GROMACS .gro file of C-alpha atoms in nm:
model
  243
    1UNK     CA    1  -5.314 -10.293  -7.775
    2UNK     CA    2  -5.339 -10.506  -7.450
    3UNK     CA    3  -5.112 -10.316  -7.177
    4UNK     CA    4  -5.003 -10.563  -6.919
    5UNK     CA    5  -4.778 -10.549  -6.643
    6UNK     CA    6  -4.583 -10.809  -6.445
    7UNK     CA    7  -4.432 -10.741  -6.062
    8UNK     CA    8  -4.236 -11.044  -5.912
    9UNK     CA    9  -3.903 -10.970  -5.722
   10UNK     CA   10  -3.795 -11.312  -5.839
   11UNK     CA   11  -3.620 -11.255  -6.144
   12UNK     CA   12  -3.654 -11.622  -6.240
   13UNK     CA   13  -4.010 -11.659  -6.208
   14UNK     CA   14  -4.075 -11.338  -6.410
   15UNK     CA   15  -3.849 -11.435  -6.727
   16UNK     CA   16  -4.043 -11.801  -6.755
   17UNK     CA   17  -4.386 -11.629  -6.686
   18UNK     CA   18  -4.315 -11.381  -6.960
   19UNK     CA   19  -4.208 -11.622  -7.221
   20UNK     CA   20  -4.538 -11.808  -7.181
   21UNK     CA   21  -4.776 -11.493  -7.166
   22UNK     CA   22  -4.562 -11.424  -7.513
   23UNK     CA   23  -4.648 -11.776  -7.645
   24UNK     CA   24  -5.011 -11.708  -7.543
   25UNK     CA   25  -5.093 -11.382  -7.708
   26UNK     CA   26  -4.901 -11.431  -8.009
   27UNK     CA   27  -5.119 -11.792  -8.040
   28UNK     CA   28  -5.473 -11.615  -7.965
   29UNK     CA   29  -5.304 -11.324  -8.219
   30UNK     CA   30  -5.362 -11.064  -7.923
   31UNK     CA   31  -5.165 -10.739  -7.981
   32UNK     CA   32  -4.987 -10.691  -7.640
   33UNK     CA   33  -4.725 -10.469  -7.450
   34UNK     CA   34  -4.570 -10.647  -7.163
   35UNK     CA   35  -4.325 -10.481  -6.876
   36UNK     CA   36  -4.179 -10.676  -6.590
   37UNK     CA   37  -4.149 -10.495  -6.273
   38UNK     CA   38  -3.900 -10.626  -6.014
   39UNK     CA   39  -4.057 -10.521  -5.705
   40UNK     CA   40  -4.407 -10.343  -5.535
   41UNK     CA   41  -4.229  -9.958  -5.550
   42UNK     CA   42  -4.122 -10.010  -5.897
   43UNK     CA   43  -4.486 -10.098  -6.019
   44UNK     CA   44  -4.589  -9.805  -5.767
   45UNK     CA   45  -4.421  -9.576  -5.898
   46UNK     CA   46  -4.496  -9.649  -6.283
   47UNK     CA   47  -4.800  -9.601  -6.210
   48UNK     CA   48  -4.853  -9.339  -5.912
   49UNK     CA   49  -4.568  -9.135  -6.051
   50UNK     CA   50  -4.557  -9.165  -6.409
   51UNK     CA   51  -4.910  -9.175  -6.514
   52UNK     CA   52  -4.886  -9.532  -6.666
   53UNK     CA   53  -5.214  -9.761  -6.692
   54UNK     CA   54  -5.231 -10.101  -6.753
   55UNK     CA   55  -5.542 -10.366  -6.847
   56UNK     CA   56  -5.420 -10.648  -6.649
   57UNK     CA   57  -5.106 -10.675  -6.350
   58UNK     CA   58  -5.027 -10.991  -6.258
   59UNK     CA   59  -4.874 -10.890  -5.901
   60UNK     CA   60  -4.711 -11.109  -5.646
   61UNK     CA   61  -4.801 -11.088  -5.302
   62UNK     CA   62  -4.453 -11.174  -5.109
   63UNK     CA   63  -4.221 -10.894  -5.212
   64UNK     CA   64  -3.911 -10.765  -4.993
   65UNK     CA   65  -3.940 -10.375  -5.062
   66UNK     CA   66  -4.304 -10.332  -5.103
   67UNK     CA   67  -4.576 -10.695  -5.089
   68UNK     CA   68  -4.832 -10.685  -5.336
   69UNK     CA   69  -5.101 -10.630  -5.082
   70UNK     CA   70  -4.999 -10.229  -5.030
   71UNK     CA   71  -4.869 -10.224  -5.364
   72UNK     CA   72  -5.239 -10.247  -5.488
   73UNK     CA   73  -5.381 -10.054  -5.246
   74UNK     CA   74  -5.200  -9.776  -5.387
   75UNK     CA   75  -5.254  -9.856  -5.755
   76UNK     CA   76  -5.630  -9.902  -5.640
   77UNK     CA   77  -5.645  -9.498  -5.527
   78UNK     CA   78  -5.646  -9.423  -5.914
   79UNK     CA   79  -5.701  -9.667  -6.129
   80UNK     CA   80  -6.024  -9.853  -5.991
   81UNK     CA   81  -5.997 -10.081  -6.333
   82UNK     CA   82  -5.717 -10.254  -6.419
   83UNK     CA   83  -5.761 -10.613  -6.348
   84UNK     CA   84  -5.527 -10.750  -6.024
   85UNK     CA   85  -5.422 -11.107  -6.133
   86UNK     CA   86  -5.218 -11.278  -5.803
   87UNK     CA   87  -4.997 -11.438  -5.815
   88UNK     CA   88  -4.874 -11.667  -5.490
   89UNK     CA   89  -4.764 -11.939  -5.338
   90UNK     CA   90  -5.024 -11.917  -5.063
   91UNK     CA   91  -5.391 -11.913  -5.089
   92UNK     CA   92  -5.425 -11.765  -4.744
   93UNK     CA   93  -5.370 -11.447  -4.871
   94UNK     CA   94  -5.708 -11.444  -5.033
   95UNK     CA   95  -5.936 -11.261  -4.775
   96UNK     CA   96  -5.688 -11.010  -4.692
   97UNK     CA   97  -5.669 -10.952  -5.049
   98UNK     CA   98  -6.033 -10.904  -5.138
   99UNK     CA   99  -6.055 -10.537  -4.990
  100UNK     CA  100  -5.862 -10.439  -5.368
  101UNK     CA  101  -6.086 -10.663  -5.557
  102UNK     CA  102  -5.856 -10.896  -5.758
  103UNK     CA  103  -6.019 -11.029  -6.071
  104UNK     CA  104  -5.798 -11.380  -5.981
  105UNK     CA  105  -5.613 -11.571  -5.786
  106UNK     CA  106  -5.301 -11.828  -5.940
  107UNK     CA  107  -5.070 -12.063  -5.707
  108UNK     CA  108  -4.718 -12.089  -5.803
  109UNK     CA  109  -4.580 -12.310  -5.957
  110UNK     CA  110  -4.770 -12.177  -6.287
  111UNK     CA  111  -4.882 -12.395  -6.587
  112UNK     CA  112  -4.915 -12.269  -6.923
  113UNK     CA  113  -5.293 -12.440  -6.960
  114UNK     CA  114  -5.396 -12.256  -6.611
  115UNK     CA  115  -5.244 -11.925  -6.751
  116UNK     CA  116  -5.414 -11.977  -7.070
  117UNK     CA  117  -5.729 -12.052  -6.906
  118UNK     CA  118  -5.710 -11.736  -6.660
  119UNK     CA  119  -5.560 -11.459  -6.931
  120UNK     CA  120  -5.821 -11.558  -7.203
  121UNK     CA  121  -6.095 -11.484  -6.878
  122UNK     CA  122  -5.996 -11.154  -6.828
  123UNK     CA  123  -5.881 -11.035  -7.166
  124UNK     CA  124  -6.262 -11.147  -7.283
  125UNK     CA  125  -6.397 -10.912  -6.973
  126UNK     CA  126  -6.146 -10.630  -7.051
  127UNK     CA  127  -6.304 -10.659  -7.434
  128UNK     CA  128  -6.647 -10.672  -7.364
  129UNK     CA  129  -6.631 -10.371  -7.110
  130UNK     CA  130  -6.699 -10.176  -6.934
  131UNK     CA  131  -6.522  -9.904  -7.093
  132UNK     CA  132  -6.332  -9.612  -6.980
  133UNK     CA  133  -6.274  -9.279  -7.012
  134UNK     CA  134  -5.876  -9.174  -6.928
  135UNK     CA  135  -5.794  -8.752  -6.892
  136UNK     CA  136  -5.489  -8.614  -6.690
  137UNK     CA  137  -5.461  -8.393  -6.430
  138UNK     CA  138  -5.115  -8.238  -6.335
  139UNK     CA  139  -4.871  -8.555  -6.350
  140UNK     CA  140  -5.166  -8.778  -6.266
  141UNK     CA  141  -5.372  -8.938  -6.553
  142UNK     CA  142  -5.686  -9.100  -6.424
  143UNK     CA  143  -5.936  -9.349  -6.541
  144UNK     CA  144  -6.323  -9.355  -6.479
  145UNK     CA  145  -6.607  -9.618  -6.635
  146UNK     CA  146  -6.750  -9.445  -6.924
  147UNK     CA  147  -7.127  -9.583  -6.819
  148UNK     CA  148  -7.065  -9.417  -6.525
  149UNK     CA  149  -7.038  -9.043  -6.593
  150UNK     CA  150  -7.399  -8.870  -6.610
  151UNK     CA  151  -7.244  -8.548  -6.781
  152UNK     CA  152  -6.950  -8.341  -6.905
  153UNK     CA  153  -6.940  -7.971  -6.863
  154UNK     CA  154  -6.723  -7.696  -6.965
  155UNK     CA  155  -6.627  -7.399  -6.710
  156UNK     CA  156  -6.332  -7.178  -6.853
  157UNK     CA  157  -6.135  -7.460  -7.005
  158UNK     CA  158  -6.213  -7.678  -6.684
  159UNK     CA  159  -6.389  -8.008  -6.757
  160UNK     CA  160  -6.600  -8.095  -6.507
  161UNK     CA  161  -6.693  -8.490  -6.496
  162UNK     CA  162  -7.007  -8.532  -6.329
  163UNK     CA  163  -7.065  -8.916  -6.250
  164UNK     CA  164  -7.354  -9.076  -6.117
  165UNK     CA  165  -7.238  -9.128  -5.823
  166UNK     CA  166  -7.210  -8.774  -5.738
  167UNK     CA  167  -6.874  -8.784  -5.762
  168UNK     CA  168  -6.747  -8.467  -5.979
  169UNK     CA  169  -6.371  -8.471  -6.117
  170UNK     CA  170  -6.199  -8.178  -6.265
  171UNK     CA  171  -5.887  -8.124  -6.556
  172UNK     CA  172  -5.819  -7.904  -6.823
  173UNK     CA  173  -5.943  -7.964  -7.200
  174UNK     CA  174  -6.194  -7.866  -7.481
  175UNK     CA  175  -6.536  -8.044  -7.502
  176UNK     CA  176  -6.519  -8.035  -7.848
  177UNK     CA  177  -6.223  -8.230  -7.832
  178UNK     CA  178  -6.385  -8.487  -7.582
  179UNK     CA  179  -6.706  -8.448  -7.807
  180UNK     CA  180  -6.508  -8.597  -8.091
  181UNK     CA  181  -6.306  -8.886  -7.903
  182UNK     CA  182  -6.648  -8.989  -7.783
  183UNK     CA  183  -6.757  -9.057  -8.101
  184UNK     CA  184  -6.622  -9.381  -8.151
  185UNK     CA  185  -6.744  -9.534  -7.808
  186UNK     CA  186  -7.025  -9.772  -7.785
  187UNK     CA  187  -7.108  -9.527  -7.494
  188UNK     CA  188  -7.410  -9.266  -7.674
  189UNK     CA  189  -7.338  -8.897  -7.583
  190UNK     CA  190  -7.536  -8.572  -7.654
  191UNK     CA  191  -7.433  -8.271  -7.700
  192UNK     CA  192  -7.729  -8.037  -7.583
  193UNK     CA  193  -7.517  -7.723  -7.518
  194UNK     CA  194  -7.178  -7.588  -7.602
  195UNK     CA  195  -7.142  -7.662  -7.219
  196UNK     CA  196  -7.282  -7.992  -7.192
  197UNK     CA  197  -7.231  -8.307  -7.297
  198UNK     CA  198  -7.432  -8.583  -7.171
  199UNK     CA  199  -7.486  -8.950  -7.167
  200UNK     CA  200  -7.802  -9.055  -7.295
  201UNK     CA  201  -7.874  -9.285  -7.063
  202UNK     CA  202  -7.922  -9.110  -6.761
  203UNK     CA  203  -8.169  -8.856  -6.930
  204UNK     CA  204  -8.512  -8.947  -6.821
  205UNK     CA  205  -8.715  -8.646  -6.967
  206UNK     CA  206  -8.660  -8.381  -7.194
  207UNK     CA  207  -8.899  -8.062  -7.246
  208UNK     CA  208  -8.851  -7.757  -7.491
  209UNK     CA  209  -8.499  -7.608  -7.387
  210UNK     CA  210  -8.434  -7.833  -7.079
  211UNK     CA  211  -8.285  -8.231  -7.004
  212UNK     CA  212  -8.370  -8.419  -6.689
  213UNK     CA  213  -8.109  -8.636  -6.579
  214UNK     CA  214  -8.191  -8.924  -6.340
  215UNK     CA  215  -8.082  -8.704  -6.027
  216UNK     CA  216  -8.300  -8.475  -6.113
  217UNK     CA  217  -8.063  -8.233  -6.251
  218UNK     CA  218  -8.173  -8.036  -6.494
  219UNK     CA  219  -7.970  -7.885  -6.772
  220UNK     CA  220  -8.043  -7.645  -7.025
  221UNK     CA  221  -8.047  -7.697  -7.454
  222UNK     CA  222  -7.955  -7.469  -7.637
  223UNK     CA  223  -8.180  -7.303  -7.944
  224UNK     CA  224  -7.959  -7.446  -8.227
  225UNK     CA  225  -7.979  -7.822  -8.072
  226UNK     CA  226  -8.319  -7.813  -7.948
  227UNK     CA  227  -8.456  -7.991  -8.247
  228UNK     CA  228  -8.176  -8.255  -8.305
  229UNK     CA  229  -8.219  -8.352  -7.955
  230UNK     CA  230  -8.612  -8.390  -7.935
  231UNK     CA  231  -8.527  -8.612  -8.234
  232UNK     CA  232  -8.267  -8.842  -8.093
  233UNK     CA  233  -8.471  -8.872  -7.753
  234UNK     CA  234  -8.799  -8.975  -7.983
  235UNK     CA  235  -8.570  -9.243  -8.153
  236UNK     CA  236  -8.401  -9.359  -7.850
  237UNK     CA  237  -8.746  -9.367  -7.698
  238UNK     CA  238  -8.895  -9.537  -7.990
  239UNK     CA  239  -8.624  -9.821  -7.993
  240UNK     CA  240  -8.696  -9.929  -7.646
  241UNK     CA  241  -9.130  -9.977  -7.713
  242UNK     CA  242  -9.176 -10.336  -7.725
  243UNK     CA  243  -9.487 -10.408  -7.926
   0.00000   0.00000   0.00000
């Protein structure tokens, strides 16, 4: 289900712009969960506070208790994936606005055809990827790009996420638990150790009991999984030969 949020403080605006996102995804036959937020601390907090996540907020930028420019700075210090749709009645907002990397930008007064245009854009991106990975930590829950995390590993009931960008985030779970979830993702992951789980594609050699990742890190197999994982590197070696 499409998760998508809507923050205008005018309450006007926000019960028309509703009714037509309504007539949209019910017309494309898009499953969707819409909330309306009446102001920049109220969306804040939703998301800051409660842990929620949406796929696409279609924000306004002139706001009386918070403007959508620090509202999304906010939102952008955890959740670096939702899709920022503004929505304004000036463009010269636009530069000041790039620094949170809004997928678009719509001038009020809206039309159904532009909205139709600009919500089938994004909700084709948001399908097509990238995808993400989403774990809590304390109140927080957090959301990374599944492509980008090298490896998984298990300390103690601490997950660590180790993502290619050297970046390393921690929370409490089970990797067999993760190991299963990950299963239906079009992301491939091995599991080479009751420690480790990795991503495939950031494994650039493997040799008897060890994997190389592209950083150079090297992480051990263990006996039992030795075998499975020679195999799956040979295939996934195999299947990128062009003859």
């Amino acid at each position: 289900m499409l998760r998508v949020a809507i923050c205008d403080d005018d309450v006007k605006f926000t019960g028309k712009f509703e009714s037509m996102l309504l007539s949209i995804t019910e017309g494309e036959r898009i499953e969707a969960y819409i909330e309306v937020f009446l102001g920049g601390m109220e969306l804040v907090k939703s998301i800051c506070d409660e842990g929620k996540r949406y796929d696409i907020i279609f924000l306004d930028i002139e706001m009386k208790d918070m403007d959508g420019l620090l509202a999304a700075k906010e939102i952008r210090k955890i959740d670096e994936i939702t899709s920022l749709i503004y929505v304004t009645s000036h463009r010269s907002y636009a530069i000041e606005a790039y620094e949170v990397q809004p997928f678009q930008f719509m001038v009020k007064p809206i039309d159904i055809i532009m909205l139709h245009r600009y919500f089938m854009k994004v909700y084709e991106k948001i399908i097509s990827g990238p995808y993400y990975f989403q774990y809590k930590y304390g109140k927080d829950t957090f959301r990374v790009i599944l492509n980008d995390i090298m490896y998984f590993e298990s300390k103690k009931r601490v997950i660590y996420i180790h993502m290619a960008d050297g970046i390393v985030h921690k929370y409490y779970d089970k990797l067999n638990e993760i190991e299963d979830q990950l299963k239906s993702e079009k992301v491939d992951f091995w599991r080479i150790h009751q420690s480790y789980l990795v991503n495939s594609r950031y494994i650039t050699r493997i040799s008897y009991d060890q994997v190389e990742l592209s950083d150079k890190k090297q992480l051990f197999i263990s006996e039992e999984r030795r075998k499975m994982i020679s195999e799956k590197y040979c295939d996934s070696v195999g299947d990128k030969i062009i003859e």
